[in-house]
CSV table of C-alpha atoms and ligand atoms in Angstrom, one decimal:
chain,number,residue,atom,x,y,z
A,289,MET,CA,0.0,0.0,0.0
A,290,ILE,CA,1.2,3.5,-0.8
A,291,LYS,CA,1.9,5.6,2.2
A,292,SER,CA,-0.3,8.6,3.0
A,293,ILE,CA,0.6,12.2,2.2
A,294,ASN,CA,1.1,14.8,4.8
A,295,PRO,CA,-2.2,15.1,6.8
A,296,THR,CA,-1.7,18.9,7.2
A,297,VAL,CA,-1.8,19.2,3.5
A,298,LYS,CA,-4.7,16.8,3.2
A,299,ALA,CA,-6.7,18.8,5.7
A,300,MET,CA,-6.1,22.1,3.9
A,301,LYS,CA,-9.2,23.5,2.3
A,302,PRO,CA,-9.0,24.7,-1.3
A,303,SER,CA,-9.1,28.5,-1.6
A,304,GLY,CA,-12.7,29.8,-1.3
A,305,ILE,CA,-11.9,32.2,-4.1
A,306,ARG,CA,-10.9,29.6,-6.6
A,307,LYS,CA,-13.8,27.2,-5.7
A,308,PHE,CA,-16.3,29.9,-6.6
A,309,PHE,CA,-14.6,30.9,-9.8
A,310,ASP,CA,-14.3,27.4,-11.1
A,311,LEU,CA,-18.1,27.3,-11.0
A,312,ALA,CA,-18.4,30.7,-12.7
A,313,ASN,CA,-16.1,29.6,-15.4
A,314,THR,CA,-18.5,26.9,-16.5
A,315,MET,CA,-21.2,29.5,-17.2
A,316,LYS,CA,-21.7,31.8,-20.2
A,317,GLY,CA,-22.0,35.6,-19.9
A,318,VAL,CA,-20.7,35.9,-16.4
A,319,ILE,CA,-19.4,39.3,-15.2
A,320,SER,CA,-16.7,38.7,-12.7
A,321,LEU,CA,-15.9,41.0,-9.8
A,322,GLY,CA,-13.7,38.4,-8.2
A,323,VAL,CA,-10.2,38.6,-9.4
A,324,GLY,CA,-7.6,40.1,-7.2
A,325,GLU,CA,-5.3,41.4,-9.8
A,326,PRO,CA,-5.0,44.6,-11.8
A,327,ASP,CA,-6.8,44.8,-15.1
A,328,PHE,CA,-4.0,46.9,-16.5
A,329,ASP,CA,-1.2,45.4,-18.4
A,330,THR,CA,2.4,45.9,-17.2
A,331,PRO,CA,3.6,49.4,-18.5
A,332,TRP,CA,5.5,48.8,-21.6
A,333,HIS,CA,8.8,50.5,-20.6
A,334,ILE,CA,9.0,47.9,-17.7
A,335,CYS,CA,8.5,45.0,-20.2
A,336,GLU,CA,11.1,46.5,-22.5
A,337,ASN,CA,13.7,46.4,-19.8
A,338,ALA,CA,13.2,42.7,-19.4
A,339,ILE,CA,13.3,42.2,-23.2
A,340,HIS,CA,16.5,44.2,-23.3
A,341,SER,CA,18.1,42.2,-20.5
A,342,MET,CA,17.5,39.0,-22.5
A,343,SER,CA,18.9,40.5,-25.7
A,344,VAL,CA,22.2,41.2,-23.9
A,345,GLY,CA,22.4,37.7,-22.5
A,346,LYS,CA,21.1,38.2,-19.0
A,347,THR,CA,19.6,34.8,-19.0
A,348,HIS,CA,21.4,33.3,-16.0
A,349,TYR,CA,20.9,32.9,-12.3
A,350,THR,CA,21.4,36.1,-10.2
A,351,ALA,CA,22.7,36.3,-6.6
A,352,ASN,CA,20.5,34.3,-4.2
A,353,ARG,CA,19.2,37.5,-2.7
A,354,GLY,CA,18.5,39.0,-6.1
A,355,LEU,CA,20.4,41.6,-8.3
A,356,LEU,CA,22.2,44.1,-6.1
A,357,GLU,CA,21.0,46.9,-8.4
A,358,LEU,CA,17.4,45.9,-7.8
A,359,ARG,CA,17.9,45.6,-4.0
A,360,GLN,CA,19.4,49.0,-4.0
A,361,ALA,CA,16.5,50.4,-6.0
A,362,ILE,CA,14.0,48.7,-3.6
A,363,CYS,CA,15.7,50.1,-0.5
A,364,GLN,CA,15.8,53.6,-2.0
A,365,PHE,CA,12.1,53.4,-3.0
A,366,HIS,CA,11.2,52.3,0.5
A,367,ALA,CA,13.3,55.0,2.2
A,368,ILE,CA,11.8,57.8,0.1
A,369,ARG,CA,8.2,56.7,-0.2
A,370,TYR,CA,7.6,54.9,3.1
A,371,HIS,CA,10.4,56.1,5.5
A,372,GLN,CA,11.5,52.5,6.0
A,373,ASN,CA,15.3,52.0,6.1
A,374,TYR,CA,16.8,48.7,5.1
A,375,ASP,CA,20.2,47.7,4.0
A,376,SER,CA,20.3,46.4,0.4
A,377,GLU,CA,23.1,43.9,1.0
A,378,HIS,CA,22.0,42.2,4.2
A,379,GLU,CA,18.4,43.0,4.9
A,380,THR,CA,16.7,42.6,1.5
A,381,LEU,CA,15.7,39.4,-0.3
A,382,VAL,CA,14.0,39.3,-3.7
A,383,THR,CA,11.5,36.5,-3.8
A,384,VAL,CA,9.0,34.8,-6.2
A,385,GLY,CA,6.1,37.1,-5.4
A,386,GLY,CA,5.1,38.4,-2.0
A,387,SER,CA,3.7,34.8,-1.7
A,388,GLU,CA,7.2,33.3,-1.4
A,389,ALA,CA,8.2,36.0,1.1
A,390,ILE,CA,5.2,35.1,3.4
A,391,ASP,CA,6.0,31.4,3.2
A,392,LEU,CA,9.7,32.0,4.0
A,393,ALA,CA,8.9,34.3,6.9
A,394,MET,CA,6.7,31.6,8.5
A,395,ARG,CA,9.2,28.8,7.9
A,396,THR,CA,12.0,31.0,9.3
A,397,LEU,CA,10.1,32.1,12.5
A,398,VAL,CA,7.7,29.3,13.4
A,399,GLU,CA,8.6,26.2,15.5
A,400,PRO,CA,6.1,23.4,15.9
A,401,GLY,CA,3.4,24.4,18.3
A,402,ASP,CA,4.1,28.2,18.1
A,403,GLU,CA,1.1,30.4,17.9
A,404,VAL,CA,0.8,32.9,15.1
A,405,ILE,CA,-1.8,35.6,15.3
A,406,VAL,CA,-3.9,36.2,12.2
A,407,LEU,CA,-6.7,38.7,11.6
A,408,ASP,CA,-10.1,37.5,10.6
A,409,PRO,CA,-11.1,38.3,7.9
A,410,ASN,CA,-7.8,38.4,6.1
A,411,TYR,CA,-5.9,37.1,3.0
A,412,VAL,CA,-6.5,33.5,2.3
A,413,ALA,CA,-2.9,32.3,2.3
A,414,TYR,CA,-1.8,33.1,5.8
A,415,ALA,CA,-3.4,30.3,7.9
A,416,PRO,CA,-2.3,27.5,5.5
A,417,THR,CA,1.2,28.9,5.4
A,418,ILE,CA,1.4,29.0,9.2
A,419,GLU,CA,0.0,25.4,9.5
A,420,LEU,CA,2.5,24.1,6.9
A,421,ALA,CA,5.3,25.6,9.1
A,422,GLY,CA,3.9,23.7,12.1
A,423,GLY,CA,2.3,26.7,13.7
A,424,ILE,CA,-1.2,27.3,15.1
A,425,PRO,CA,-3.1,30.3,13.7
A,426,VAL,CA,-4.8,32.3,16.4
A,427,PRO,CA,-7.5,34.7,15.0
A,428,ILE,CA,-8.3,38.2,16.2
A,429,VAL,CA,-11.7,39.1,15.0
A,430,LEU,CA,-11.9,42.4,13.1
A,431,LYS,CA,-15.1,44.5,13.2
A,432,GLU,CA,-16.8,46.6,10.6
A,433,GLU,CA,-17.6,49.3,13.3
A,434,THR,CA,-13.9,49.9,13.8
A,435,GLU,CA,-13.1,49.8,10.0
A,436,PHE,CA,-11.5,46.4,10.4
A,437,LYS,CA,-8.5,47.9,12.2
A,438,LEU,CA,-6.4,46.0,14.6
A,439,LEU,CA,-6.9,47.5,18.1
A,440,PRO,CA,-4.4,47.4,21.0
A,441,GLY,CA,-6.7,45.8,23.5
A,442,GLU,CA,-7.4,42.9,21.2
A,443,LEU,CA,-3.8,42.4,20.3
A,444,LYS,CA,-2.8,42.4,24.0
A,445,ALA,CA,-5.5,39.8,24.8
A,446,ALA,CA,-4.4,37.5,22.0
A,447,ILE,CA,-0.7,37.3,22.9
A,448,THR,CA,0.3,34.3,25.0
A,449,PRO,CA,3.7,32.9,26.0
A,450,LYS,CA,3.4,30.7,22.9
A,451,THR,CA,2.9,33.6,20.5
A,452,LYS,CA,5.9,33.8,18.1
A,453,ALA,CA,4.5,36.1,15.5
A,454,MET,CA,1.6,37.9,14.0
A,455,ILE,CA,0.8,38.5,10.3
A,456,ILE,CA,-1.1,41.6,9.2
A,457,ASN,CA,-2.1,43.1,5.9
A,458,TYR,CA,-2.9,46.8,5.6
A,459,PRO,CA,-4.3,48.1,3.3
A,460,SER,CA,-6.3,44.9,3.7
A,461,ASN,CA,-7.5,42.3,1.3
A,462,PRO,CA,-10.4,41.7,1.6
A,463,THR,CA,-11.8,44.7,3.6
A,464,GLY,CA,-9.9,47.6,2.1
A,465,GLY,CA,-9.2,48.7,5.7
A,466,VAL,CA,-6.1,50.7,6.5
A,467,MET,CA,-4.1,51.6,9.6
A,468,THR,CA,-2.8,55.1,10.2
A,469,LYS,CA,0.5,55.9,11.9
A,470,GLU,CA,-1.5,56.8,15.1
A,471,ASP,CA,-3.2,53.4,15.0
A,472,TYR,CA,0.1,51.7,14.8
A,473,GLU,CA,1.6,53.9,17.5
A,474,LYS,CA,-0.8,52.3,20.0
A,475,LEU,CA,0.4,48.8,19.1
A,476,VAL,CA,4.1,49.5,19.3
A,477,PRO,CA,4.6,49.1,23.1
A,478,ILE,CA,2.7,45.8,23.1
A,479,ILE,CA,4.8,44.4,20.3
A,480,LYS,CA,8.0,45.6,21.9
A,481,GLU,CA,7.2,44.2,25.3
A,482,SER,CA,6.1,40.8,24.0
A,483,GLY,CA,9.1,40.4,21.6
A,484,ILE,CA,6.9,38.9,18.9
A,485,TYR,CA,7.6,39.2,15.2
A,486,VAL,CA,5.2,40.9,12.9
A,487,VAL,CA,5.0,39.9,9.3
A,488,SER,CA,3.6,43.0,7.6
A,489,ASP,CA,2.2,42.2,4.2
A,490,GLU,CA,2.3,45.7,2.5
A,491,ILE,CA,1.6,44.6,-1.0
A,492,TYR,CA,-1.2,47.2,-1.4
A,493,ALA,CA,0.9,50.1,0.1
A,494,GLU,CA,0.8,52.1,-3.1
A,495,LEU,CA,-3.0,51.7,-3.2
A,496,SER,CA,-3.6,53.9,-0.2
A,497,PHE,CA,-6.1,56.5,-1.1
A,498,ASP,CA,-7.2,59.0,1.5
A,499,GLN,CA,-4.3,59.0,3.9
A,500,GLU,CA,-0.6,58.4,3.8
A,501,PHE,CA,0.6,54.8,3.9
A,502,ALA,CA,1.9,53.9,7.4
A,503,SER,CA,3.8,50.9,8.6
A,504,LEU,CA,5.1,49.4,11.8
A,505,ALA,CA,8.6,49.3,10.3
A,506,GLN,CA,8.6,53.1,10.6
A,507,PHE,CA,9.0,52.8,14.4
A,508,ASP,CA,12.6,52.3,15.4
A,509,GLU,CA,11.6,50.6,18.7
A,510,VAL,CA,10.2,47.6,16.9
A,511,ARG,CA,11.9,47.8,13.5
A,512,ASP,CA,13.9,44.7,14.1
A,513,GLN,CA,10.7,42.7,14.9
A,514,ILE,CA,9.0,43.5,11.6
A,515,ILE,CA,9.3,41.6,8.4
A,516,VAL,CA,8.0,43.7,5.6
A,517,VAL,CA,6.6,41.8,2.6
A,518,ASN,CA,5.9,43.7,-0.6
A,519,GLY,CA,6.1,43.1,-4.3
A,520,PHE,CA,5.4,44.3,-7.8
A,521,SER,CA,2.1,42.5,-8.5
A,522,LYS,CA,-0.4,45.1,-7.4
A,523,ALA,CA,1.3,48.5,-7.6
A,524,PHE,CA,2.9,48.0,-11.0
A,525,ALA,CA,0.4,45.5,-12.5
A,526,MET,CA,3.0,42.8,-12.6
A,527,THR,CA,1.2,39.7,-11.2
A,528,GLY,CA,2.5,37.4,-13.9
A,529,TRP,CA,6.1,38.3,-13.4
A,530,ARG,CA,6.1,36.7,-10.0
A,531,LEU,CA,8.3,39.1,-8.1
A,532,GLY,CA,8.3,40.3,-4.6
A,533,TYR,CA,10.6,40.9,-1.7
A,534,ALA,CA,11.1,40.8,2.1
A,535,LEU,CA,12.8,43.4,4.2
A,536,ALA,CA,13.9,42.2,7.6
A,537,ASN,CA,16.7,42.5,10.2
A,538,ARG,CA,19.9,40.8,9.1
A,539,ASP,CA,19.5,37.6,11.2
A,540,VAL,CA,16.0,37.0,9.9
A,541,SER,CA,16.9,38.0,6.4
A,542,ASP,CA,19.9,35.6,6.4
A,543,ALA,CA,17.8,32.8,7.6
A,544,MET,CA,15.1,33.4,5.0
A,545,THR,CA,17.8,33.6,2.3
A,546,LYS,CA,19.0,30.1,3.4
A,547,ILE,CA,15.7,28.6,2.7
A,548,HIS,CA,15.3,30.6,-0.5
A,549,GLN,CA,18.7,29.5,-1.7
A,550,TYR,CA,17.7,25.8,-1.5
A,551,VAL,CA,14.2,26.0,-2.7
A,552,ILE,CA,14.3,28.7,-5.3
A,553,MET,CA,17.9,29.7,-5.9
A,554,SER,CA,17.1,33.1,-7.3
A,555,ALA,CA,14.0,34.9,-8.5
A,556,PRO,CA,13.5,35.0,-12.3
A,557,THR,CA,16.2,37.1,-13.8
A,558,GLN,CA,14.1,38.9,-16.5
A,559,ALA,CA,11.5,39.8,-13.9
A,560,GLN,CA,14.3,41.4,-11.8
A,561,TYR,CA,15.4,43.6,-14.7
A,562,ALA,CA,11.8,44.6,-15.3
A,563,ALA,CA,11.5,45.4,-11.6
A,564,ILE,CA,14.6,47.7,-11.6
A,565,GLU,CA,12.8,49.8,-14.3
A,566,ALA,CA,9.6,49.7,-12.2
A,567,MET,CA,11.3,50.9,-9.1
A,568,THR,CA,13.3,53.6,-10.8
A,569,HIS,CA,10.9,54.9,-13.5
A,570,GLY,CA,7.5,53.4,-12.7
A,571,LEU,CA,6.0,55.8,-10.2
A,572,ASP,CA,4.0,57.8,-12.8
A,573,ASP,CA,2.3,54.6,-13.9
A,574,VAL,CA,1.5,53.8,-10.3
A,575,ILE,CA,-0.1,57.2,-9.8
A,576,ARG,CA,-2.0,56.9,-13.0
A,577,MET,CA,-3.4,53.5,-12.1
A,578,ARG,CA,-4.2,54.6,-8.5
A,579,ASN,CA,-6.2,57.6,-9.8
A,580,ASP,CA,-8.2,55.2,-11.9
A,581,TYR,CA,-8.9,52.8,-9.0
A,582,LEU,CA,-9.9,55.8,-6.9
A,583,ASN,CA,-12.6,56.8,-9.5
A,584,ARG,CA,-13.9,53.3,-9.7
A,585,ARG,CA,-14.0,53.0,-5.9
A,586,ASN,CA,-16.0,56.1,-5.6
A,587,LEU,CA,-18.5,55.0,-8.3
A,588,LEU,CA,-18.9,51.5,-6.8
A,589,VAL,CA,-19.3,52.5,-3.1
A,590,ASN,CA,-21.8,55.2,-4.1
A,591,ARG,CA,-23.9,52.8,-6.3
A,592,LEU,CA,-23.8,50.0,-3.7
A,593,ASN,CA,-25.0,52.2,-0.9
A,594,ARG,CA,-27.7,53.7,-3.0
A,595,MET,CA,-29.0,50.3,-3.9
A,596,GLY,CA,-29.2,49.4,-0.3
A,597,LEU,CA,-26.0,47.3,0.2
A,598,ASP,CA,-24.2,49.0,3.2
A,599,THR,CA,-20.7,49.5,2.2
A,600,ASN,CA,-17.9,51.1,4.2
A,601,MET,CA,-15.6,53.5,2.3
A,602,PRO,CA,-12.4,51.5,1.9
A,603,HIS,CA,-9.3,53.6,2.1
A,604,GLY,CA,-7.0,51.2,0.2
A,605,THR,CA,-6.6,48.2,-2.1
A,606,PHE,CA,-9.0,47.6,-5.0
A,607,TYR,CA,-11.6,45.8,-3.0
A,608,VAL,CA,-14.9,46.8,-1.3
A,609,PHE,CA,-16.5,44.7,1.3
A,610,PRO,CA,-20.3,45.3,1.4
A,611,ASN,CA,-22.4,44.0,4.3
A,612,ILE,CA,-25.1,41.8,3.0
A,613,GLN,CA,-26.7,40.8,6.3
A,614,LYS,CA,-29.9,42.8,5.6
A,615,THR,CA,-30.7,40.4,2.8
A,616,GLY,CA,-31.0,37.5,5.3
A,617,MET,CA,-28.8,35.3,3.2
A,618,THR,CA,-25.4,33.9,4.1
A,619,CYS,CA,-22.6,35.2,2.1
A,620,GLU,CA,-22.4,31.9,0.1
A,621,GLU,CA,-26.1,31.9,-0.6
A,622,PHE,CA,-25.9,35.5,-1.7
A,623,CYS,CA,-23.0,34.8,-4.1
A,624,GLU,CA,-24.5,31.6,-5.4
A,625,LYS,CA,-27.9,33.3,-6.1
A,626,LEU,CA,-26.3,36.4,-7.6
A,627,LEU,CA,-24.3,34.2,-9.9
A,628,GLU,CA,-27.3,32.0,-10.9
A,629,LYS,CA,-29.8,34.8,-11.4
A,630,GLU,CA,-27.7,37.7,-12.7
A,631,LYS,CA,-24.4,36.1,-13.7
A,632,VAL,CA,-22.3,38.3,-11.5
A,633,ALA,CA,-19.4,36.6,-9.6
A,634,CYS,CA,-18.2,37.9,-6.3
A,635,VAL,CA,-16.4,36.2,-3.5
A,636,PRO,CA,-18.2,35.2,-0.3
A,637,GLY,CA,-16.6,36.9,2.8
A,638,ASN,CA,-16.1,33.7,4.6
A,639,ALA,CA,-13.5,32.7,2.1
A,640,PHE,CA,-11.3,35.1,4.2
A,641,GLY,CA,-12.1,33.6,7.5
A,642,GLU,CA,-15.1,32.7,9.6
A,643,HIS,CA,-15.8,36.3,10.5
A,644,GLY,CA,-16.1,37.3,6.9
A,645,GLU,CA,-19.6,35.8,7.1
A,646,GLY,CA,-22.2,38.5,6.4
A,647,PHE,CA,-20.0,40.2,3.7
A,648,ILE,CA,-18.9,39.8,0.1
A,649,ARG,CA,-15.7,40.9,-1.5
A,650,ILE,CA,-16.0,42.9,-4.7
A,651,SER,CA,-12.9,43.7,-6.7
A,652,TYR,CA,-12.9,46.9,-8.8
A,653,ALA,CA,-9.8,46.0,-10.8
A,654,TYR,CA,-12.1,46.2,-13.8
A,655,SER,CA,-13.1,48.9,-16.2
A,656,ILE,CA,-15.8,51.5,-15.3
A,657,ASP,CA,-18.1,50.0,-18.0
A,658,HIS,CA,-17.7,46.5,-16.6
A,659,LEU,CA,-18.4,47.9,-13.1
A,660,LYS,CA,-21.5,49.8,-14.2
A,661,GLU,CA,-23.0,46.7,-15.9
A,662,ALA,CA,-22.2,44.7,-12.8
A,663,CYS,CA,-23.9,47.3,-10.5
A,664,ASP,CA,-27.0,47.3,-12.8
A,665,ARG,CA,-27.2,43.5,-12.4
A,666,ILE,CA,-26.7,43.6,-8.6
A,667,GLU,CA,-29.4,46.2,-8.3
A,668,HIS,CA,-31.8,44.1,-10.3
A,669,PHE,CA,-30.9,41.2,-8.1
A,670,LEU,CA,-31.7,43.1,-5.0
A,671,GLN,CA,-35.0,44.5,-6.3
A,672,ASN,CA,-36.2,41.0,-7.2
A,673,LEU,CA,-35.4,39.1,-4.0
A,674,ASP,CA,-38.3,37.0,-2.8
T,686,PMP,N1,-0.7,39.3,-0.1
T,686,PMP,C1,-1.9,39.7,-0.4
T,686,PMP,C2,-2.7,40.4,0.7
T,686,PMP,C3,-2.5,39.5,-1.6
T,686,PMP,O1,-3.7,39.9,-1.9
T,686,PMP,C4,-1.7,38.8,-2.6
T,686,PMP,C5,-2.2,38.5,-4.0
T,686,PMP,N2,-3.6,38.3,-4.1
T,686,PMP,C6,-0.4,38.4,-2.2
T,686,PMP,C7,0.0,38.7,-1.0
T,686,PMP,C8,0.5,37.7,-3.2
T,686,PMP,O2,1.0,38.5,-4.2
T,686,PMP,P1,2.2,38.1,-5.1
T,686,PMP,O3,1.6,38.1,-6.5
T,686,PMP,O4,3.2,39.1,-4.9
T,686,PMP,O5,2.6,36.7,-4.8
């Protein structure tokens, strides 16, 4: 008899996002509001730098940590835009998407039985990654009334002697919630005193709308406890290039690099050349796309509230998270019926954790026309509920 595979993997649930879209893909005429990636193509000058690199024979491995020129560009970008200071030689690791950086951080920090605090609702990959590393995800429930922010009292209550780390994501997928510098300030003493690490997934940093992006890594007192995860997918519309990075103190970064060296070697070389161009000449594109997202957000939030779906104004990302409790349906029922009756695909909030129940996630990484058509259909759906 063939031996069994790892039970942790066996017990892992498939992503609630994918499950739903596999169903939508079997139907004709479906309008999707589900996908979490920019509808823009990568700006051409960024692509060109990759093409140029190949034309001059840059088709080999790079250093394990990534091209030094890229790491320098990343550190400069972070210093100027986010007031985060990291050393390009020892504290920066270029990875295969932010996804790899999250996995490496967990495998570097977590020992079997360690608790890792996660926020609920939050991005789908965190809990499985923690479990694969042998850790135990411990949720903190986020509330709509407090704009899905992490509050100091709740953090304090969740920390036990077994807590090794916490993973957070602001601006947040799926809620669009953000944390301000003042919000973080209140968490800093708790993080410092407990000595826990914080993996801060800042992949939507450039998609902060109404206030300046803030990060725990801006506080010197806890800077060495923070692992910043970021990448090119969202800000520069580069999902397919699979490039991200982690910024962390030297010990943590060295340890992450050891794993990366054995399992990846180095992130794709052409993508790294594209990323140098993105970091050094891509900011205008980011601003152009952000302005577009902002217009779409305003249109969508307005329409949803007018048609009776209570929707908080999200201050970041390209997601809105309407409350559907008034309809009396569960989030899965709502999404299934909306798909069946009006052929609009959204993601049920519980795909992002138990406490996403009562909400749906709508992505506005789609054209205004697409969003208008989707809103018309949702409105029709709501008007015809029995
Ligand atoms: N973190 C969050 C919060 C995300 O939404 C995503 C992508 N959906 C990722 C990380 C992974 O991004 P990447 O393409 O850089 O691996």
